[in-house]
mmCIF file of C-alpha atoms in Angstrom:
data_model
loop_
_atom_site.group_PDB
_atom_site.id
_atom_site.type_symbol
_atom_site.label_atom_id
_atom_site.label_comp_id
_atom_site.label_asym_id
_atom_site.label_seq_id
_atom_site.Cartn_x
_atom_site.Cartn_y
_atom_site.Cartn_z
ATOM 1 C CA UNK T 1 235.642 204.561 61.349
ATOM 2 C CA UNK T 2 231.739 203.400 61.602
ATOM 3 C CA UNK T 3 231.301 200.080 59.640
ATOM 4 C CA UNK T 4 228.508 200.416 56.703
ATOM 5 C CA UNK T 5 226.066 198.039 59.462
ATOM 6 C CA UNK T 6 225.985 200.832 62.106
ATOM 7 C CA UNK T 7 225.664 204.036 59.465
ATOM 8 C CA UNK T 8 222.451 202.086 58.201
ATOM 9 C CA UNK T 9 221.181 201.055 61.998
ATOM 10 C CA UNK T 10 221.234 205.445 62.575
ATOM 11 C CA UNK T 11 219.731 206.590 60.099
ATOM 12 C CA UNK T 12 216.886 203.765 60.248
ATOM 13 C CA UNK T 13 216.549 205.631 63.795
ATOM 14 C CA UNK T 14 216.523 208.986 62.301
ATOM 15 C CA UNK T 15 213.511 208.497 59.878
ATOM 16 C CA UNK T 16 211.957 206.787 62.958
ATOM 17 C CA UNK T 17 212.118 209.739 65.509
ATOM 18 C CA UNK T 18 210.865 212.329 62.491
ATOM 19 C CA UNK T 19 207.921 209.992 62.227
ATOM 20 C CA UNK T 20 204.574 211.748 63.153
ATOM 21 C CA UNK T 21 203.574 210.218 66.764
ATOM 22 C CA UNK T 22 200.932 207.608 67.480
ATOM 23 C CA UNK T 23 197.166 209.403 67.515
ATOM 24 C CA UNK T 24 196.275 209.389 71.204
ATOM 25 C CA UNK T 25 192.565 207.634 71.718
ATOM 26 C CA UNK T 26 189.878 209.309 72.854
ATOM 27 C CA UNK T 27 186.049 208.615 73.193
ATOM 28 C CA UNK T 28 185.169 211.855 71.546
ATOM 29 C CA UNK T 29 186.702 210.780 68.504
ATOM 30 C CA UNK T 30 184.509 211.515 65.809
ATOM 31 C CA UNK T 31 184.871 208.720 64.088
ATOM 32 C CA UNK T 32 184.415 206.296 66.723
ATOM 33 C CA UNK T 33 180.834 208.398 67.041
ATOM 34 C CA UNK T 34 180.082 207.446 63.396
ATOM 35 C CA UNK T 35 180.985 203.336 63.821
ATOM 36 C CA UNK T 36 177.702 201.133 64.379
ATOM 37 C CA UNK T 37 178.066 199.342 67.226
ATOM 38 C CA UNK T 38 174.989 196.997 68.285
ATOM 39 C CA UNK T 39 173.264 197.802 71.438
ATOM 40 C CA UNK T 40 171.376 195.575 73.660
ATOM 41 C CA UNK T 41 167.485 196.601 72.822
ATOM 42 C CA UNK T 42 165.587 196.005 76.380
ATOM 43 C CA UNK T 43 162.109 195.338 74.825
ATOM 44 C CA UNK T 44 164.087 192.748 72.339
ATOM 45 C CA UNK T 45 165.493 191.193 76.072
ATOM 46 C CA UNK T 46 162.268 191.282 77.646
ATOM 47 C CA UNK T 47 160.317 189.736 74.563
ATOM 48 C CA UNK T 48 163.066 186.884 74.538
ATOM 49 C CA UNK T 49 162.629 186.232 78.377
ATOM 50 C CA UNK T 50 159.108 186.003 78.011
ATOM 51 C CA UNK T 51 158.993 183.545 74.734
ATOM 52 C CA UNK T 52 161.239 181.392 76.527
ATOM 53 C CA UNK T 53 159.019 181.193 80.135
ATOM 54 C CA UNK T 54 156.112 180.546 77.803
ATOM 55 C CA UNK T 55 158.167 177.817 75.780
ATOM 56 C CA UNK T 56 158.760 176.280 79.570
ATOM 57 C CA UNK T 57 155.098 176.601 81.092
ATOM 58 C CA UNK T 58 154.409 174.641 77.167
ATOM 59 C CA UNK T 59 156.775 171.617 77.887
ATOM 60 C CA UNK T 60 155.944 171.435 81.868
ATOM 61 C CA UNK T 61 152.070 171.432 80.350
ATOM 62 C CA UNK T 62 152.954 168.723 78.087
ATOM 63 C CA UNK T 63 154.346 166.454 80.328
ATOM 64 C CA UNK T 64 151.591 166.900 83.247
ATOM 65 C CA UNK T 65 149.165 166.085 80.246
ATOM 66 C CA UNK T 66 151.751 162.932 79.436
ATOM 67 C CA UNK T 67 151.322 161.779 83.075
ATOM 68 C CA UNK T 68 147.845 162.331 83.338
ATOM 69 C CA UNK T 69 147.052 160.297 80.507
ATOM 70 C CA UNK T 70 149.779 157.794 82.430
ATOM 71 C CA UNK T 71 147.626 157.702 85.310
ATOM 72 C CA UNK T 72 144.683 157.326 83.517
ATOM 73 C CA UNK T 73 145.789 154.225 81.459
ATOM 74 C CA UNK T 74 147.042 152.577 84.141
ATOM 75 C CA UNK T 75 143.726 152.883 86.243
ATOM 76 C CA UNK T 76 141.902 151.622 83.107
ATOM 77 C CA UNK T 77 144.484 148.612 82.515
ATOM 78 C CA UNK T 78 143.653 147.575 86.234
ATOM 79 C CA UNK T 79 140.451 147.842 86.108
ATOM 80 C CA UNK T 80 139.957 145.963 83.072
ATOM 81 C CA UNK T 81 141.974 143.141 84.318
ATOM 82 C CA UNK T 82 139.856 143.173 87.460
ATOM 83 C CA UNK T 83 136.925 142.848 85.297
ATOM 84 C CA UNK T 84 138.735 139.831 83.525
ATOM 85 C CA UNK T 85 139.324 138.326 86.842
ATOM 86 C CA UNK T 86 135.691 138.286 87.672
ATOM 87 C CA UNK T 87 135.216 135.937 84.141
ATOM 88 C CA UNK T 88 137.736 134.023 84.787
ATOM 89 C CA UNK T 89 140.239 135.599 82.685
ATOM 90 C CA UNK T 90 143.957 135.957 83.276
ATOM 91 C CA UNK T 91 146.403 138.434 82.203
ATOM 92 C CA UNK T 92 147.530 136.099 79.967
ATOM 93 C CA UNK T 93 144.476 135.322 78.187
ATOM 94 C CA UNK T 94 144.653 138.795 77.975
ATOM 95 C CA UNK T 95 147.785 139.139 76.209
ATOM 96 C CA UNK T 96 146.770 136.306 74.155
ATOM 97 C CA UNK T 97 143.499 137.704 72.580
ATOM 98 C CA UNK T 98 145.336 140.579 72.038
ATOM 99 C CA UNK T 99 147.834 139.189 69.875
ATOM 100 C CA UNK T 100 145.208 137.134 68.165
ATOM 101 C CA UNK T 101 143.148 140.192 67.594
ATOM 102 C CA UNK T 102 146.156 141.459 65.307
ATOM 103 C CA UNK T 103 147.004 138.966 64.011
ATOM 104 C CA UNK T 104 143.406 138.269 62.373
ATOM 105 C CA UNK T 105 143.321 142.173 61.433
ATOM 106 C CA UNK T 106 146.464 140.875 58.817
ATOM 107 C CA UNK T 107 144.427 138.456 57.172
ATOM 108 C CA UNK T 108 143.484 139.026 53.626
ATOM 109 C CA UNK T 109 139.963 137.630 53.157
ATOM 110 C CA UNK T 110 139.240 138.070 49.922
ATOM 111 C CA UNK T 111 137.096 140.792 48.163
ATOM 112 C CA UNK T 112 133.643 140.405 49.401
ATOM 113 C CA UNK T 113 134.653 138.394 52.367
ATOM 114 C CA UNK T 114 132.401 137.888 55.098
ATOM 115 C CA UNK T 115 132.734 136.443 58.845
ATOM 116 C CA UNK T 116 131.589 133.058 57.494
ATOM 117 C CA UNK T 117 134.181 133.084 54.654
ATOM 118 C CA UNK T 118 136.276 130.124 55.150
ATOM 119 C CA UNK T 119 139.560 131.754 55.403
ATOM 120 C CA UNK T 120 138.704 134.667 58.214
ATOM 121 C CA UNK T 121 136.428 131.281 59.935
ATOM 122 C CA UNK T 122 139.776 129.746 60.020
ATOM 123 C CA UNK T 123 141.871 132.583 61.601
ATOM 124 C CA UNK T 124 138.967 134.012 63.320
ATOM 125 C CA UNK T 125 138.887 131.689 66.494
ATOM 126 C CA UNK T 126 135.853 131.841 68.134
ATOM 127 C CA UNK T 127 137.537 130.845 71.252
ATOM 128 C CA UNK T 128 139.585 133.831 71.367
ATOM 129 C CA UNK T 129 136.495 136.179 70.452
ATOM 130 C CA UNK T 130 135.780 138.132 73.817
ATOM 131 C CA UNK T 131 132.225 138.541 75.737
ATOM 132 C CA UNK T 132 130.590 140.946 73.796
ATOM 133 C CA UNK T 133 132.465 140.728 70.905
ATOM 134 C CA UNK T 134 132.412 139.399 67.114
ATOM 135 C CA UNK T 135 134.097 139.595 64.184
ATOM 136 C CA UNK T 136 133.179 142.355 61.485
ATOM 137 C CA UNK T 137 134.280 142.385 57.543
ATOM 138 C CA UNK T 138 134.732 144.957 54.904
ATOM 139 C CA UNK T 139 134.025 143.596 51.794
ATOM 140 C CA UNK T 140 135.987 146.341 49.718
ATOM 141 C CA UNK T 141 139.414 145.774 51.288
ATOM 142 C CA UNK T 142 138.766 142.295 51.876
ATOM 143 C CA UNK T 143 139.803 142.429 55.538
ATOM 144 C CA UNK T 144 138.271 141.428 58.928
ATOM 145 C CA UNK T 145 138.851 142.509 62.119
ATOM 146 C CA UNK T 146 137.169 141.688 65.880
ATOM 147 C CA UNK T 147 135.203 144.639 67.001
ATOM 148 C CA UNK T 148 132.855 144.665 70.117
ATOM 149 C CA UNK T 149 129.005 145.263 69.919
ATOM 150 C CA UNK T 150 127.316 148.349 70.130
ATOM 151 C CA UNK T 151 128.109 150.711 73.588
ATOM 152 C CA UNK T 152 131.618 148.369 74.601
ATOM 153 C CA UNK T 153 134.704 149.221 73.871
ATOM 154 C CA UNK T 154 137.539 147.048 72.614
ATOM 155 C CA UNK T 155 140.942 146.999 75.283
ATOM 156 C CA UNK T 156 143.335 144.114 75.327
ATOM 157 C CA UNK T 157 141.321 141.530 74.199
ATOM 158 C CA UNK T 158 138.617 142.597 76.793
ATOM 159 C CA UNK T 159 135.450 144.162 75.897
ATOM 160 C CA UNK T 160 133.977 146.282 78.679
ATOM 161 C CA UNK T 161 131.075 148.067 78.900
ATOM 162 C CA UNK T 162 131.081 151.953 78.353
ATOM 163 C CA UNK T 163 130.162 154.055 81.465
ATOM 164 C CA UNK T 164 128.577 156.515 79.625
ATOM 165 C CA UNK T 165 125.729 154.499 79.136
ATOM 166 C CA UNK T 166 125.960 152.069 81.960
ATOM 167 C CA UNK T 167 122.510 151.271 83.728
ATOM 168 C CA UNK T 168 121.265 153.477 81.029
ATOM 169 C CA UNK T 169 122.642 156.702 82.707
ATOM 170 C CA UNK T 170 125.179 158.647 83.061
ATOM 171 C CA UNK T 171 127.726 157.751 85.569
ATOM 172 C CA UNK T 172 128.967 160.622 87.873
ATOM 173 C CA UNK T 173 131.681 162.814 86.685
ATOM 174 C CA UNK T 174 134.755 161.086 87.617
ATOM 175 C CA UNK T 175 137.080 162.540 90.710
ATOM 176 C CA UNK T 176 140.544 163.540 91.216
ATOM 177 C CA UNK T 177 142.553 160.789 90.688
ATOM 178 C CA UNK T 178 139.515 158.204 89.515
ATOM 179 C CA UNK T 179 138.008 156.824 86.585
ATOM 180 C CA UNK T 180 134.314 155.443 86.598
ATOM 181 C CA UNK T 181 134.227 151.875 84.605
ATOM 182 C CA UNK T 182 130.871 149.945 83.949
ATOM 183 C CA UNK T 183 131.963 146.537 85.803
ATOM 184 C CA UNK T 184 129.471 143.624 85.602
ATOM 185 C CA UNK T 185 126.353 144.441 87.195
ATOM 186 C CA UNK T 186 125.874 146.405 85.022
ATOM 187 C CA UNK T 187 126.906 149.164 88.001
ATOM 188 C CA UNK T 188 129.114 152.440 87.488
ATOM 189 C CA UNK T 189 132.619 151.644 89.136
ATOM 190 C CA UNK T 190 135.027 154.098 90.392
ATOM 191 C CA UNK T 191 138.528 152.916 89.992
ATOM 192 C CA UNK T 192 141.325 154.983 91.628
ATOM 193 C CA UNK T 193 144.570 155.579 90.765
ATOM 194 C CA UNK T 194 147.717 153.628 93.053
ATOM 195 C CA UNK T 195 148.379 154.886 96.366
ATOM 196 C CA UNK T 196 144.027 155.404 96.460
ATOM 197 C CA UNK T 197 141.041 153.809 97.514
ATOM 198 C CA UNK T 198 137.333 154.756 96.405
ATOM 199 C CA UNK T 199 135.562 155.889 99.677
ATOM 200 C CA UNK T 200 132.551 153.994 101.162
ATOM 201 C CA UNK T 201 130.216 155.862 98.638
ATOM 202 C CA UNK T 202 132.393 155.352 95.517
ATOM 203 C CA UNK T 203 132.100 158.987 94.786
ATOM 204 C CA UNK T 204 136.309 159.868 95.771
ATOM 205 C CA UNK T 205 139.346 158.840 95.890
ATOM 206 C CA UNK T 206 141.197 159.017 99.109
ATOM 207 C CA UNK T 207 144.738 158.341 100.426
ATOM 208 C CA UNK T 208 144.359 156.346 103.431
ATOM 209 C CA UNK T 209 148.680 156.053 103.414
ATOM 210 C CA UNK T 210 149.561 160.098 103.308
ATOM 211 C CA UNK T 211 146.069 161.842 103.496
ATOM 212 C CA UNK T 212 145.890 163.381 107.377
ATOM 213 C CA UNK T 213 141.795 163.471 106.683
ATOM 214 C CA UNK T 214 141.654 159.737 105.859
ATOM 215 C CA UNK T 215 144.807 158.294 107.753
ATOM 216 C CA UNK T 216 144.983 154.710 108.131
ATOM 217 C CA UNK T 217 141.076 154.878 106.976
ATOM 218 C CA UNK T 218 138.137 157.269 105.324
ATOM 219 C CA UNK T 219 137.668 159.684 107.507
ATOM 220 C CA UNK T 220 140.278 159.512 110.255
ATOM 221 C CA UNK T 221 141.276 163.039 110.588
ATOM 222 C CA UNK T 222 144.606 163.308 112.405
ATOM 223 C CA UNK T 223 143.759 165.422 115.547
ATOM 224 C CA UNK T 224 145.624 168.699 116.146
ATOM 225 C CA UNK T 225 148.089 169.425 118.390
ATOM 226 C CA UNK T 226 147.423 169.233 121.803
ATOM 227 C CA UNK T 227 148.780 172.805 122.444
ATOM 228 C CA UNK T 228 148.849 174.318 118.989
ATOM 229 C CA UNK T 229 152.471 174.314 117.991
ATOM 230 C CA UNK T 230 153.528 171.913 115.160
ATOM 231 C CA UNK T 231 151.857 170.492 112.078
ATOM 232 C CA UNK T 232 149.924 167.106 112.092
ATOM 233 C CA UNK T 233 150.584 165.007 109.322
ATOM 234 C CA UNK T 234 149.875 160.851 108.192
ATOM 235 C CA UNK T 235 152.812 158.808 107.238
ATOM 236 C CA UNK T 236 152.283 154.789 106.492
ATOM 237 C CA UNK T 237 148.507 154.875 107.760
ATOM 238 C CA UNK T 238 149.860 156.550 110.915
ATOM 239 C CA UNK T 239 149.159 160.345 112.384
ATOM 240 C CA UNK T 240 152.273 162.084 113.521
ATOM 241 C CA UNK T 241 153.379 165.458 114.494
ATOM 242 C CA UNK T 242 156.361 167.949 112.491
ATOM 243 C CA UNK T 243 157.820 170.046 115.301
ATOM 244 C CA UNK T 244 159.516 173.472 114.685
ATOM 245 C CA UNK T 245 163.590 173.879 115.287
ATOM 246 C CA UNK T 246 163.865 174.155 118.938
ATOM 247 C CA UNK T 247 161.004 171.687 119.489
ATOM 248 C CA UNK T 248 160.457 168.070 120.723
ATOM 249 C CA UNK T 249 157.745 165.634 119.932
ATOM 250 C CA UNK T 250 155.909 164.522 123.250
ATOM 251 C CA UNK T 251 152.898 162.458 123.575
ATOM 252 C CA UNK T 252 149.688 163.783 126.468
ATOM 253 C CA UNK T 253 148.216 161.235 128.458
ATOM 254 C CA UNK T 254 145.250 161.006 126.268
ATOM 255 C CA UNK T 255 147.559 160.218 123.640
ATOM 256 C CA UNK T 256 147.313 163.243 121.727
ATOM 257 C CA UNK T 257 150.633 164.834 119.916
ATOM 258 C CA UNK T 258 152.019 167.948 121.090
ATOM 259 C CA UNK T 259 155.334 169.983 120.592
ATOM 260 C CA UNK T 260 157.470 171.351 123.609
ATOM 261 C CA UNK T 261 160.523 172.930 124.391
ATOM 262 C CA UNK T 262 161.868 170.119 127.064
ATOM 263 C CA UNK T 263 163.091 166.666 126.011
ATOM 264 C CA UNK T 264 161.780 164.894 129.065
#
């Protein structure tokens, strides 16, 4: 006789086999048909793709403008200290007038204070007051700072001339890779970025170091090839040849770099 266990196990099987069967999926389900599903929109794609080339060509702007103005400072820092140099300044007098400069900018002179007020005489060294420079009040905040006179411009303690108005012209618009400064003289100076050189007229800067049209010196032009197969180039001040795969470097009797198939 079946225990009570097994009688229960059968008939659990029975109400399973009269079940209805499992629904068999298909695509053309109608109610799949009504479900929203999101889709990939191609003008959405192409509208993304383009906001994010035009985010990149923003940053890649922003930093060439970053290292421009690099460039630019450092030429201007040089050529300042240069400048210095030629009075008998050092970098460190530099530094020093600089720190002294904001240091007197702190001072509280008193309403109505003046450069001869006693306090802003005290702070106010005229030994650390550059060429071209003096010490100017504002008698509402009480506070005086040093300034340069009219057409120079205030930079680390140095006040240089403005090239706008050096000689009482206009200097010439300034080149790739140079600045013009108005260095004692008064004359317009063109000061070039490192790795340059003005050229004998002062109107370019040149790479003497990498530049095949100025190698080793303004206006050495690296000749040719000597039978039209490779590229010339300048590397350290000195004209050399890039040969093709296949290719060896060989010298003519006239000295004159050329590219050939044989080693010897």
């Amino acid at each position: 006789m079946r225990s009570f266990a097994a009688l229960v196990a059968a008939f659990a099987l029975l109400n399973f086999a009269s079940a209805s069967p499992l629904k068999e999926f298909s695509l053309d389900d109608p109610s799949l048909l009504g479900r929203d599903y999101p889709l990939l929109d191609k003008r959405e794609a192409r509208a993304e793709a383009v906001s994010r080339i035009a985010a990149t060509k923003a940053r890649n702007a922003k930093k060439a403008r970053a290292l421009e103005y690099e460039k630019h400072f450092n030429m201007v820092e040089r050529a300042i200290e240069e400048m210095a140099k030629a009075e008998g300044l050092t970098k460190r007098d530099l530094e020093r007038r600089d720190i002294h400069r904001r240091a007197v900018a702190k001072v509280q002179c008193g309403v109505g204070a003046k450069a001869s007020t006693p306090i802003c005489v005290k702070y106010a060294l005229a030994s650390e007051i550059p060429a071209n420079g003096r010490v100017a009040c504002n008698s509402n905040t009480g506070r005086c700072q040093i300034v340069c006179n009219n057409n120079y411009t205030l930079r680390n303690g140095f006040c240089y001339k403005n090239a706008n108005i050096c000689t009482g012209k206009v200097c010439p618009a300034a080149p790739r890779n140079g600045v013009y400064l108005c260095t004692p003289g008064p004359r317009c100076t063109l000061v070039c970025n490192f790795g340059q050189t003005p050229n004998a007229a002062g109107t370019a800067c040149v790479n003497t170091k990498f530049d095949a049209n100025n190698c080793g010196a303004e206006g050495n032009v690296c000749p040719p090839s000597y039978n039209g197969i490779g590229s010339v180039h300048c590397w350290n001040f000195r004209c050399g040849i890039t040969c093709p795969n296949g290719y060896y470097r060989r010298t003519s009797s006239t000295g004159q770099y050329y590219c050939s198939t044989t080693q010897a």
